[in-house]
Amino acid sequence: MTQGCGAISRRDVLKTSAAGAAIASSLGTGNVAMAQAEPSAPPTAAVRMKVNGKQISLTLDTRTTLLDTLREHLKLTGTKKGCDHGQCGACTVIVNGRRINSCLTLAVMHEGDEVTTIEGLGSVGDLHPMQAAFVEHDGYQCGYCTPGQICSAVAVLEEIRAGIPSHVTEDIGAAPGMTTLEMRERMSGNICRCGAYSNIAEAMAQVAGVKA
Ligand code: FES
Ligand code: FES
């Protein structure tokens, strides 16, 4: 419907909108094309570390986590990615004797470090005592959290032996006892959705030589 002199018809409005949309769309396409024409290469860096006793050298995108380095670059898929946010412990590995969440650390931060994953603790024919104890005590069900649990469990016993206090250590001036309370507290960062906790505690107690 055309209105009075100087007024704009509905058809004119629609035509103008369509033209505007076409221009905006073509401008948008142009911007994308420009962005694609100038990709910026990700920054890379060389990193050397010893993984399960073997010296490795890689050139990595500096944003690559230790977890992705192990799984994607070194094909050590025993270490699991659960939350990728430091909340579940599935990605726990031992670095220079201490357990860490490998999803929360960049590979380039570990130049010269010694990394031990579940593959480095033992093998099917030669299990680490903690791996054997997990089997004996049914310390897993689906097994997804198990590599992280075992790495953590091995490091936890070393932490207690080294006299490092925890949240439940009553006298932080004295050496913490090798108790199930200390072990359970220190394992609290490793979540098991299957709920195998009591069996894990029994396995750890056996390796530590104490009563669960
Ligand atoms: S995957 Fe690293 S803490 Fe969950
Ligand atoms: S055994 Fe299944 S999540 Fe721990």
JSON list of C-alpha atoms and ligand atoms in Angstrom, two decimals:
[
{"chain": "A", "resi": 1, "resn": "MET", "atom": "CA", "xyz": [0.00, 0.00, 0.00]},
{"chain": "A", "resi": 2, "resn": "THR", "atom": "CA", "xyz": [1.38, 3.39, -1.01]},
{"chain": "A", "resi": 3, "resn": "GLN", "atom": "CA", "xyz": [0.87, 6.23, 1.45]},
{"chain": "A", "resi": 4, "resn": "GLY", "atom": "CA", "xyz": [0.94, 9.96, 0.94]},
{"chain": "A", "resi": 5, "resn": "CYS", "atom": "CA", "xyz": [3.53, 12.10, -0.83]},
{"chain": "A", "resi": 6, "resn": "GLY", "atom": "CA", "xyz": [7.05, 11.52, 0.56]},
{"chain": "A", "resi": 7, "resn": "ALA", "atom": "CA", "xyz": [5.95, 8.42, 2.45]},
{"chain": "A", "resi": 8, "resn": "ILE", "atom": "CA", "xyz": [7.77, 5.13, 1.92]},
{"chain": "A", "resi": 9, "resn": "SER", "atom": "CA", "xyz": [5.86, 2.07, 0.81]},
{"chain": "A", "resi": 10, "resn": "ARG", "atom": "CA", "xyz": [6.12, -1.21, 2.69]},
{"chain": "A", "resi": 11, "resn": "ARG", "atom": "CA", "xyz": [7.68, -2.71, -0.44]},
{"chain": "A", "resi": 12, "resn": "ASP", "atom": "CA", "xyz": [10.38, 0.01, -0.43]},
{"chain": "A", "resi": 13, "resn": "VAL", "atom": "CA", "xyz": [11.18, -0.75, 3.19]},
{"chain": "A", "resi": 14, "resn": "LEU", "atom": "CA", "xyz": [11.53, -4.46, 2.45]},
{"chain": "A", "resi": 15, "resn": "LYS", "atom": "CA", "xyz": [13.72, -3.80, -0.58]},
{"chain": "A", "resi": 16, "resn": "THR", "atom": "CA", "xyz": [15.97, -1.48, 1.42]},
{"chain": "A", "resi": 17, "resn": "SER", "atom": "CA", "xyz": [16.30, -4.04, 4.22]},
{"chain": "A", "resi": 18, "resn": "ALA", "atom": "CA", "xyz": [17.16, -6.81, 1.78]},
{"chain": "A", "resi": 19, "resn": "ALA", "atom": "CA", "xyz": [19.81, -4.65, 0.12]},
{"chain": "A", "resi": 20, "resn": "GLY", "atom": "CA", "xyz": [21.24, -3.72, 3.51]},
{"chain": "A", "resi": 21, "resn": "ALA", "atom": "CA", "xyz": [21.39, -7.36, 4.55]},
{"chain": "A", "resi": 22, "resn": "ALA", "atom": "CA", "xyz": [23.14, -8.29, 1.33]},
{"chain": "A", "resi": 23, "resn": "ILE", "atom": "CA", "xyz": [25.75, -5.56, 1.85]},
{"chain": "A", "resi": 24, "resn": "ALA", "atom": "CA", "xyz": [26.27, -6.56, 5.48]},
{"chain": "A", "resi": 25, "resn": "SER", "atom": "CA", "xyz": [26.58, -10.18, 4.45]},
{"chain": "A", "resi": 26, "resn": "SER", "atom": "CA", "xyz": [29.13, -9.42, 1.74]},
{"chain": "A", "resi": 27, "resn": "LEU", "atom": "CA", "xyz": [31.10, -7.25, 4.16]},
{"chain": "A", "resi": 28, "resn": "GLY", "atom": "CA", "xyz": [31.03, -10.06, 6.69]},
{"chain": "A", "resi": 29, "resn": "THR", "atom": "CA", "xyz": [32.29, -12.55, 4.11]},
{"chain": "A", "resi": 30, "resn": "GLY", "atom": "CA", "xyz": [35.04, -10.15, 3.19]},
{"chain": "A", "resi": 31, "resn": "ASN", "atom": "CA", "xyz": [36.15, -9.90, 6.81]},
{"chain": "A", "resi": 32, "resn": "VAL", "atom": "CA", "xyz": [36.26, -13.66, 7.18]},
{"chain": "A", "resi": 33, "resn": "ALA", "atom": "CA", "xyz": [38.25, -13.92, 3.95]},
{"chain": "A", "resi": 34, "resn": "MET", "atom": "CA", "xyz": [40.70, -11.33, 5.26]},
{"chain": "A", "resi": 35, "resn": "ALA", "atom": "CA", "xyz": [41.02, -13.18, 8.57]},
{"chain": "A", "resi": 36, "resn": "GLN", "atom": "CA", "xyz": [41.64, -16.45, 6.77]},
{"chain": "A", "resi": 37, "resn": "ALA", "atom": "CA", "xyz": [44.17, -14.87, 4.47]},
{"chain": "A", "resi": 38, "resn": "GLU", "atom": "CA", "xyz": [46.38, -13.95, 7.41]},
{"chain": "A", "resi": 39, "resn": "PRO", "atom": "CA", "xyz": [46.53, -16.94, 9.74]},
{"chain": "A", "resi": 40, "resn": "SER", "atom": "CA", "xyz": [48.99, -16.50, 12.53]},
{"chain": "A", "resi": 41, "resn": "ALA", "atom": "CA", "xyz": [51.12, -19.56, 13.15]},
{"chain": "A", "resi": 42, "resn": "PRO", "atom": "CA", "xyz": [50.90, -20.81, 16.74]},
{"chain": "A", "resi": 43, "resn": "PRO", "atom": "CA", "xyz": [54.02, -20.17, 18.77]},
{"chain": "A", "resi": 44, "resn": "THR", "atom": "CA", "xyz": [56.08, -23.33, 19.20]},
{"chain": "A", "resi": 45, "resn": "ALA", "atom": "CA", "xyz": [58.96, -24.30, 21.44]},
{"chain": "A", "resi": 46, "resn": "ALA", "atom": "CA", "xyz": [61.29, -27.25, 21.77]},
{"chain": "A", "resi": 47, "resn": "VAL", "atom": "CA", "xyz": [61.04, -29.30, 24.95]},
{"chain": "A", "resi": 48, "resn": "ARG", "atom": "CA", "xyz": [63.06, -32.22, 26.19]},
{"chain": "A", "resi": 49, "resn": "MET", "atom": "CA", "xyz": [62.07, -34.45, 29.06]},
{"chain": "A", "resi": 50, "resn": "LYS", "atom": "CA", "xyz": [62.51, -37.98, 30.27]},
{"chain": "A", "resi": 51, "resn": "VAL", "atom": "CA", "xyz": [59.29, -39.93, 30.08]},
{"chain": "A", "resi": 52, "resn": "ASN", "atom": "CA", "xyz": [59.25, -43.38, 31.69]},
{"chain": "A", "resi": 53, "resn": "GLY", "atom": "CA", "xyz": [63.04, -43.42, 31.54]},
{"chain": "A", "resi": 54, "resn": "LYS", "atom": "CA", "xyz": [63.24, -42.50, 27.88]},
{"chain": "A", "resi": 55, "resn": "GLN", "atom": "CA", "xyz": [64.62, -39.15, 26.70]},
{"chain": "A", "resi": 56, "resn": "ILE", "atom": "CA", "xyz": [62.21, -37.43, 24.34]},
{"chain": "A", "resi": 57, "resn": "SER", "atom": "CA", "xyz": [62.45, -34.21, 22.32]},
{"chain": "A", "resi": 58, "resn": "LEU", "atom": "CA", "xyz": [59.43, -32.50, 20.82]},
{"chain": "A", "resi": 59, "resn": "THR", "atom": "CA", "xyz": [58.57, -29.19, 19.23]},
{"chain": "A", "resi": 60, "resn": "LEU", "atom": "CA", "xyz": [55.16, -28.23, 20.51]},
{"chain": "A", "resi": 61, "resn": "ASP", "atom": "CA", "xyz": [52.58, -25.50, 20.35]},
{"chain": "A", "resi": 62, "resn": "THR", "atom": "CA", "xyz": [53.42, -23.73, 23.60]},
{"chain": "A", "resi": 63, "resn": "ARG", "atom": "CA", "xyz": [49.79, -24.10, 24.70]},
{"chain": "A", "resi": 64, "resn": "THR", "atom": "CA", "xyz": [49.98, -27.92, 24.73]},
{"chain": "A", "resi": 65, "resn": "THR", "atom": "CA", "xyz": [49.32, -29.41, 28.14]},
{"chain": "A", "resi": 66, "resn": "LEU", "atom": "CA", "xyz": [51.48, -32.18, 29.54]},
{"chain": "A", "resi": 67, "resn": "LEU", "atom": "CA", "xyz": [48.42, -34.43, 29.38]},
{"chain": "A", "resi": 68, "resn": "ASP", "atom": "CA", "xyz": [47.88, -33.85, 25.66]},
{"chain": "A", "resi": 69, "resn": "THR", "atom": "CA", "xyz": [51.60, -34.25, 25.05]},
{"chain": "A", "resi": 70, "resn": "LEU", "atom": "CA", "xyz": [51.56, -37.66, 26.68]},
{"chain": "A", "resi": 71, "resn": "ARG", "atom": "CA", "xyz": [48.36, -38.85, 25.03]},
{"chain": "A", "resi": 72, "resn": "GLU", "atom": "CA", "xyz": [48.43, -37.20, 21.60]},
{"chain": "A", "resi": 73, "resn": "HIS", "atom": "CA", "xyz": [52.14, -36.80, 20.86]},
{"chain": "A", "resi": 74, "resn": "LEU", "atom": "CA", "xyz": [53.71, -39.74, 22.71]},
{"chain": "A", "resi": 75, "resn": "LYS", "atom": "CA", "xyz": [50.67, -42.08, 22.42]},
{"chain": "A", "resi": 76, "resn": "LEU", "atom": "CA", "xyz": [50.86, -42.90, 26.13]},
{"chain": "A", "resi": 77, "resn": "THR", "atom": "CA", "xyz": [47.11, -43.22, 26.50]},
{"chain": "A", "resi": 78, "resn": "GLY", "atom": "CA", "xyz": [47.21, -44.84, 29.94]},
{"chain": "A", "resi": 79, "resn": "THR", "atom": "CA", "xyz": [46.95, -41.37, 31.46]},
{"chain": "A", "resi": 80, "resn": "LYS", "atom": "CA", "xyz": [43.29, -40.38, 31.20]},
{"chain": "A", "resi": 81, "resn": "LYS", "atom": "CA", "xyz": [41.53, -37.12, 30.46]},
{"chain": "A", "resi": 82, "resn": "GLY", "atom": "CA", "xyz": [38.52, -36.78, 32.73]},
{"chain": "A", "resi": 83, "resn": "CYS", "atom": "CA", "xyz": [37.55, -33.18, 33.41]},
{"chain": "A", "resi": 84, "resn": "ASP", "atom": "CA", "xyz": [40.56, -31.42, 31.82]},
{"chain": "A", "resi": 85, "resn": "HIS", "atom": "CA", "xyz": [40.08, -28.83, 34.60]},
{"chain": "A", "resi": 86, "resn": "GLY", "atom": "CA", "xyz": [42.06, -30.17, 37.56]},
{"chain": "A", "resi": 87, "resn": "GLN", "atom": "CA", "xyz": [39.01, -31.54, 39.32]},
{"chain": "A", "resi": 88, "resn": "CYS", "atom": "CA", "xyz": [39.07, -35.33, 38.94]},
{"chain": "A", "resi": 89, "resn": "GLY", "atom": "CA", "xyz": [42.67, -36.57, 39.16]},
{"chain": "A", "resi": 90, "resn": "ALA", "atom": "CA", "xyz": [42.31, -38.97, 36.20]},
{"chain": "A", "resi": 91, "resn": "CYS", "atom": "CA", "xyz": [45.32, -37.31, 34.55]},
{"chain": "A", "resi": 92, "resn": "THR", "atom": "CA", "xyz": [47.68, -37.70, 37.54]},
{"chain": "A", "resi": 93, "resn": "VAL", "atom": "CA", "xyz": [51.29, -38.48, 36.66]},
{"chain": "A", "resi": 94, "resn": "ILE", "atom": "CA", "xyz": [54.48, -38.32, 38.70]},
{"chain": "A", "resi": 95, "resn": "VAL", "atom": "CA", "xyz": [56.92, -35.53, 37.82]},
{"chain": "A", "resi": 96, "resn": "ASN", "atom": "CA", "xyz": [60.28, -35.52, 39.57]},
{"chain": "A", "resi": 97, "resn": "GLY", "atom": "CA", "xyz": [58.77, -37.75, 42.25]},
{"chain": "A", "resi": 98, "resn": "ARG", "atom": "CA", "xyz": [55.71, -35.60, 42.95]},
{"chain": "A", "resi": 99, "resn": "ARG", "atom": "CA", "xyz": [52.20, -36.22, 41.64]},
{"chain": "A", "resi": 100, "resn": "ILE", "atom": "CA", "xyz": [50.59, -33.53, 39.54]},
{"chain": "A", "resi": 101, "resn": "ASN", "atom": "CA", "xyz": [47.49, -33.07, 37.42]},
{"chain": "A", "resi": 102, "resn": "SER", "atom": "CA", "xyz": [48.93, -33.19, 33.92]},
{"chain": "A", "resi": 103, "resn": "CYS", "atom": "CA", "xyz": [45.91, -31.32, 32.49]},
{"chain": "A", "resi": 104, "resn": "LEU", "atom": "CA", "xyz": [46.85, -28.23, 34.49]},
{"chain": "A", "resi": 105, "resn": "THR", "atom": "CA", "xyz": [50.42, -27.83, 33.34]},
{"chain": "A", "resi": 106, "resn": "LEU", "atom": "CA", "xyz": [52.02, -26.99, 30.02]},
{"chain": "A", "resi": 107, "resn": "ALA", "atom": "CA", "xyz": [54.55, -29.35, 28.52]},
{"chain": "A", "resi": 108, "resn": "VAL", "atom": "CA", "xyz": [57.03, -26.52, 27.93]},
{"chain": "A", "resi": 109, "resn": "MET", "atom": "CA", "xyz": [57.16, -25.98, 31.70]},
{"chain": "A", "resi": 110, "resn": "HIS", "atom": "CA", "xyz": [58.82, -29.39, 32.07]},
{"chain": "A", "resi": 111, "resn": "GLU", "atom": "CA", "xyz": [62.09, -28.96, 30.25]},
{"chain": "A", "resi": 112, "resn": "GLY", "atom": "CA", "xyz": [64.52, -31.50, 31.73]},
{"chain": "A", "resi": 113, "resn": "ASP", "atom": "CA", "xyz": [61.91, -33.07, 34.04]},
{"chain": "A", "resi": 114, "resn": "GLU", "atom": "CA", "xyz": [61.38, -36.77, 34.69]},
{"chain": "A", "resi": 115, "resn": "VAL", "atom": "CA", "xyz": [57.82, -37.88, 34.07]},
{"chain": "A", "resi": 116, "resn": "THR", "atom": "CA", "xyz": [56.42, -41.25, 35.10]},
{"chain": "A", "resi": 117, "resn": "THR", "atom": "CA", "xyz": [53.06, -42.41, 33.78]},
{"chain": "A", "resi": 118, "resn": "ILE", "atom": "CA", "xyz": [51.18, -45.61, 34.54]},
{"chain": "A", "resi": 119, "resn": "GLU", "atom": "CA", "xyz": [53.07, -47.25, 31.65]},
{"chain": "A", "resi": 120, "resn": "GLY", "atom": "CA", "xyz": [56.34, -46.46, 33.41]},
{"chain": "A", "resi": 121, "resn": "LEU", "atom": "CA", "xyz": [55.38, -47.94, 36.78]},
{"chain": "A", "resi": 122, "resn": "GLY", "atom": "CA", "xyz": [55.07, -51.51, 35.59]},
{"chain": "A", "resi": 123, "resn": "SER", "atom": "CA", "xyz": [53.95, -53.74, 32.77]},
{"chain": "A", "resi": 124, "resn": "VAL", "atom": "CA", "xyz": [51.48, -56.60, 32.44]},
{"chain": "A", "resi": 125, "resn": "GLY", "atom": "CA", "xyz": [54.19, -59.16, 33.12]},
{"chain": "A", "resi": 126, "resn": "ASP", "atom": "CA", "xyz": [55.94, -57.08, 35.76]},
{"chain": "A", "resi": 127, "resn": "LEU", "atom": "CA", "xyz": [53.38, -55.15, 37.79]},
{"chain": "A", "resi": 128, "resn": "HIS", "atom": "CA", "xyz": [54.36, -52.43, 40.25]},
{"chain": "A", "resi": 129, "resn": "PRO", "atom": "CA", "xyz": [53.37, -53.54, 43.79]},
{"chain": "A", "resi": 130, "resn": "MET", "atom": "CA", "xyz": [50.61, -50.90, 43.79]},
{"chain": "A", "resi": 131, "resn": "GLN", "atom": "CA", "xyz": [49.23, -52.19, 40.47]},
{"chain": "A", "resi": 132, "resn": "ALA", "atom": "CA", "xyz": [49.27, -55.74, 41.86]},
{"chain": "A", "resi": 133, "resn": "ALA", "atom": "CA", "xyz": [47.53, -54.60, 45.04]},
{"chain": "A", "resi": 134, "resn": "PHE", "atom": "CA", "xyz": [44.79, -52.84, 43.04]},
{"chain": "A", "resi": 135, "resn": "VAL", "atom": "CA", "xyz": [44.19, -56.09, 41.17]},
{"chain": "A", "resi": 136, "resn": "GLU", "atom": "CA", "xyz": [44.19, -58.14, 44.37]},
{"chain": "A", "resi": 137, "resn": "HIS", "atom": "CA", "xyz": [41.74, -55.81, 46.15]},
{"chain": "A", "resi": 138, "resn": "ASP", "atom": "CA", "xyz": [39.46, -55.00, 43.20]},
{"chain": "A", "resi": 139, "resn": "GLY", "atom": "CA", "xyz": [40.49, -51.36, 43.37]},
{"chain": "A", "resi": 140, "resn": "TYR", "atom": "CA", "xyz": [38.70, -50.52, 40.14]},
{"chain": "A", "resi": 141, "resn": "GLN", "atom": "CA", "xyz": [35.51, -51.22, 38.27]},
{"chain": "A", "resi": 142, "resn": "CYS", "atom": "CA", "xyz": [35.40, -49.42, 34.92]},
{"chain": "A", "resi": 143, "resn": "GLY", "atom": "CA", "xyz": [39.12, -48.65, 35.35]},
{"chain": "A", "resi": 144, "resn": "TYR", "atom": "CA", "xyz": [39.00, -45.15, 33.88]},
{"chain": "A", "resi": 145, "resn": "CYS", "atom": "CA", "xyz": [40.31, -43.41, 36.98]},
{"chain": "A", "resi": 146, "resn": "THR", "atom": "CA", "xyz": [42.72, -46.23, 37.84]},
{"chain": "A", "resi": 147, "resn": "PRO", "atom": "CA", "xyz": [45.95, -45.00, 36.19]},
{"chain": "A", "resi": 148, "resn": "GLY", "atom": "CA", "xyz": [45.62, -41.68, 38.01]},
{"chain": "A", "resi": 149, "resn": "GLN", "atom": "CA", "xyz": [44.67, -43.41, 41.26]},
{"chain": "A", "resi": 150, "resn": "ILE", "atom": "CA", "xyz": [47.71, -45.69, 41.09]},
{"chain": "A", "resi": 151, "resn": "CYS", "atom": "CA", "xyz": [50.14, -42.88, 40.23]},
{"chain": "A", "resi": 152, "resn": "SER", "atom": "CA", "xyz": [48.69, -40.85, 43.08]},
{"chain": "A", "resi": 153, "resn": "ALA", "atom": "CA", "xyz": [48.77, -43.78, 45.50]},
{"chain": "A", "resi": 154, "resn": "VAL", "atom": "CA", "xyz": [52.45, -44.45, 44.78]},
{"chain": "A", "resi": 155, "resn": "ALA", "atom": "CA", "xyz": [53.33, -40.78, 45.29]},
{"chain": "A", "resi": 156, "resn": "VAL", "atom": "CA", "xyz": [51.14, -40.48, 48.40]},
{"chain": "A", "resi": 157, "resn": "LEU", "atom": "CA", "xyz": [53.09, -43.18, 50.22]},
{"chain": "A", "resi": 158, "resn": "GLU", "atom": "CA", "xyz": [56.32, -41.36, 49.29]},
{"chain": "A", "resi": 159, "resn": "GLU", "atom": "CA", "xyz": [54.86, -38.07, 50.57]},
{"chain": "A", "resi": 160, "resn": "ILE", "atom": "CA", "xyz": [54.06, -39.63, 53.94]},
{"chain": "A", "resi": 161, "resn": "ARG", "atom": "CA", "xyz": [57.50, -41.27, 54.13]},
{"chain": "A", "resi": 162, "resn": "ALA", "atom": "CA", "xyz": [59.06, -37.89, 53.32]},
{"chain": "A", "resi": 163, "resn": "GLY", "atom": "CA", "xyz": [57.24, -36.34, 56.30]},
{"chain": "A", "resi": 164, "resn": "ILE", "atom": "CA", "xyz": [55.10, -33.95, 54.24]},
{"chain": "A", "resi": 165, "resn": "PRO", "atom": "CA", "xyz": [52.06, -32.97, 56.35]},
{"chain": "A", "resi": 166, "resn": "SER", "atom": "CA", "xyz": [48.48, -33.02, 55.10]},
{"chain": "A", "resi": 167, "resn": "HIS", "atom": "CA", "xyz": [45.25, -31.36, 56.18]},
{"chain": "A", "resi": 168, "resn": "VAL", "atom": "CA", "xyz": [44.62, -34.13, 58.72]},
{"chain": "A", "resi": 169, "resn": "THR", "atom": "CA", "xyz": [48.12, -34.23, 60.22]},
{"chain": "A", "resi": 170, "resn": "GLU", "atom": "CA", "xyz": [47.58, -33.21, 63.83]},
{"chain": "A", "resi": 171, "resn": "ASP", "atom": "CA", "xyz": [51.15, -32.26, 64.67]},
{"chain": "A", "resi": 172, "resn": "ILE", "atom": "CA", "xyz": [52.79, -30.76, 61.60]},
{"chain": "A", "resi": 173, "resn": "GLY", "atom": "CA", "xyz": [56.07, -30.59, 63.50]},
{"chain": "A", "resi": 174, "resn": "ALA", "atom": "CA", "xyz": [56.16, -34.39, 63.69]},
{"chain": "A", "resi": 175, "resn": "ALA", "atom": "CA", "xyz": [56.34, -36.97, 60.92]},
{"chain": "A", "resi": 176, "resn": "PRO", "atom": "CA", "xyz": [52.85, -37.93, 59.72]},
{"chain": "A", "resi": 177, "resn": "GLY", "atom": "CA", "xyz": [51.82, -41.49, 60.48]},
{"chain": "A", "resi": 178, "resn": "MET", "atom": "CA", "xyz": [51.27, -44.05, 57.77]},
{"chain": "A", "resi": 179, "resn": "THR", "atom": "CA", "xyz": [47.56, -44.26, 58.53]},
{"chain": "A", "resi": 180, "resn": "THR", "atom": "CA", "xyz": [44.50, -44.85, 56.38]},
{"chain": "A", "resi": 181, "resn": "LEU", "atom": "CA", "xyz": [43.25, -41.41, 57.44]},
{"chain": "A", "resi": 182, "resn": "GLU", "atom": "CA", "xyz": [46.38, -39.79, 55.97]},
{"chain": "A", "resi": 183, "resn": "MET", "atom": "CA", "xyz": [46.08, -41.89, 52.81]},
{"chain": "A", "resi": 184, "resn": "ARG", "atom": "CA", "xyz": [42.39, -41.20, 52.30]},
{"chain": "A", "resi": 185, "resn": "GLU", "atom": "CA", "xyz": [42.86, -37.45, 52.81]},
{"chain": "A", "resi": 186, "resn": "ARG", "atom": "CA", "xyz": [45.75, -37.31, 50.34]},
{"chain": "A", "resi": 187, "resn": "MET", "atom": "CA", "xyz": [43.80, -39.32, 47.76]},
{"chain": "A", "resi": 188, "resn": "SER", "atom": "CA", "xyz": [40.79, -36.98, 47.95]},
{"chain": "A", "resi": 189, "resn": "GLY", "atom": "CA", "xyz": [41.75, -35.26, 44.69]},
{"chain": "A", "resi": 190, "resn": "ASN", "atom": "CA", "xyz": [41.27, -38.50, 42.78]},
{"chain": "A", "resi": 191, "resn": "ILE", "atom": "CA", "xyz": [37.60, -39.04, 42.06]},
{"chain": "A", "resi": 192, "resn": "CYS", "atom": "CA", "xyz": [36.27, -42.54, 41.27]},
{"chain": "A", "resi": 193, "resn": "ARG", "atom": "CA", "xyz": [32.79, -42.47, 39.75]},
{"chain": "A", "resi": 194, "resn": "CYS", "atom": "CA", "xyz": [32.51, -46.22, 40.27]},
{"chain": "A", "resi": 195, "resn": "GLY", "atom": "CA", "xyz": [33.05, -45.76, 43.98]},
{"chain": "A", "resi": 196, "resn": "ALA", "atom": "CA", "xyz": [35.89, -48.24, 44.46]},
{"chain": "A", "resi": 197, "resn": "TYR", "atom": "CA", "xyz": [37.32, -46.11, 47.28]},
{"chain": "A", "resi": 198, "resn": "SER", "atom": "CA", "xyz": [37.38, -48.67, 50.09]},
{"chain": "A", "resi": 199, "resn": "ASN", "atom": "CA", "xyz": [39.13, -51.20, 47.85]},
{"chain": "A", "resi": 200, "resn": "ILE", "atom": "CA", "xyz": [41.67, -48.57, 46.80]},
{"chain": "A", "resi": 201, "resn": "ALA", "atom": "CA", "xyz": [42.31, -47.80, 50.49]},
{"chain": "A", "resi": 202, "resn": "GLU", "atom": "CA", "xyz": [42.84, -51.52, 51.16]},
{"chain": "A", "resi": 203, "resn": "ALA", "atom": "CA", "xyz": [45.29, -51.79, 48.27]},
{"chain": "A", "resi": 204, "resn": "MET", "atom": "CA", "xyz": [47.27, -48.82, 49.53]},
{"chain": "A", "resi": 205, "resn": "ALA", "atom": "CA", "xyz": [47.31, -50.12, 53.08]},
{"chain": "A", "resi": 206, "resn": "GLN", "atom": "CA", "xyz": [48.67, -53.45, 51.87]},
{"chain": "A", "resi": 207, "resn": "VAL", "atom": "CA", "xyz": [51.51, -51.76, 49.99]},
{"chain": "A", "resi": 208, "resn": "ALA", "atom": "CA", "xyz": [52.21, -49.49, 52.97]},
{"chain": "A", "resi": 209, "resn": "GLY", "atom": "CA", "xyz": [52.24, -52.52, 55.29]},
{"chain": "A", "resi": 210, "resn": "VAL", "atom": "CA", "xyz": [49.51, -51.21, 57.58]},
{"chain": "A", "resi": 211, "resn": "LYS", "atom": "CA", "xyz": [46.00, -52.30, 58.47]},
{"chain": "A", "resi": 212, "resn": "ALA", "atom": "CA", "xyz": [43.22, -50.79, 56.34]},
{"chain": "B", "resi": 1, "resn": "FES", "atom": "S1", "xyz": [41.62, -34.49, 33.72]},
{"chain": "B", "resi": 1, "resn": "FES", "atom": "FE1", "xyz": [43.08, -33.51, 34.94]},
{"chain": "B", "resi": 1, "resn": "FES", "atom": "S2", "xyz": [42.14, -33.36, 36.87]},
{"chain": "B", "resi": 1, "resn": "FES", "atom": "FE2", "xyz": [40.57, -34.15, 35.60]},
{"chain": "B", "resi": 2, "resn": "FES", "atom": "S1", "xyz": [36.90, -47.40, 38.50]},
{"chain": "B", "resi": 2, "resn": "FES", "atom": "FE1", "xyz": [35.43, -46.40, 37.30]},
{"chain": "B", "resi": 2, "resn": "FES", "atom": "S2", "xyz": [35.77, -44.31, 37.71]},
{"chain": "B", "resi": 2, "resn": "FES", "atom": "FE2", "xyz": [37.05, -45.32, 39.08]}
]
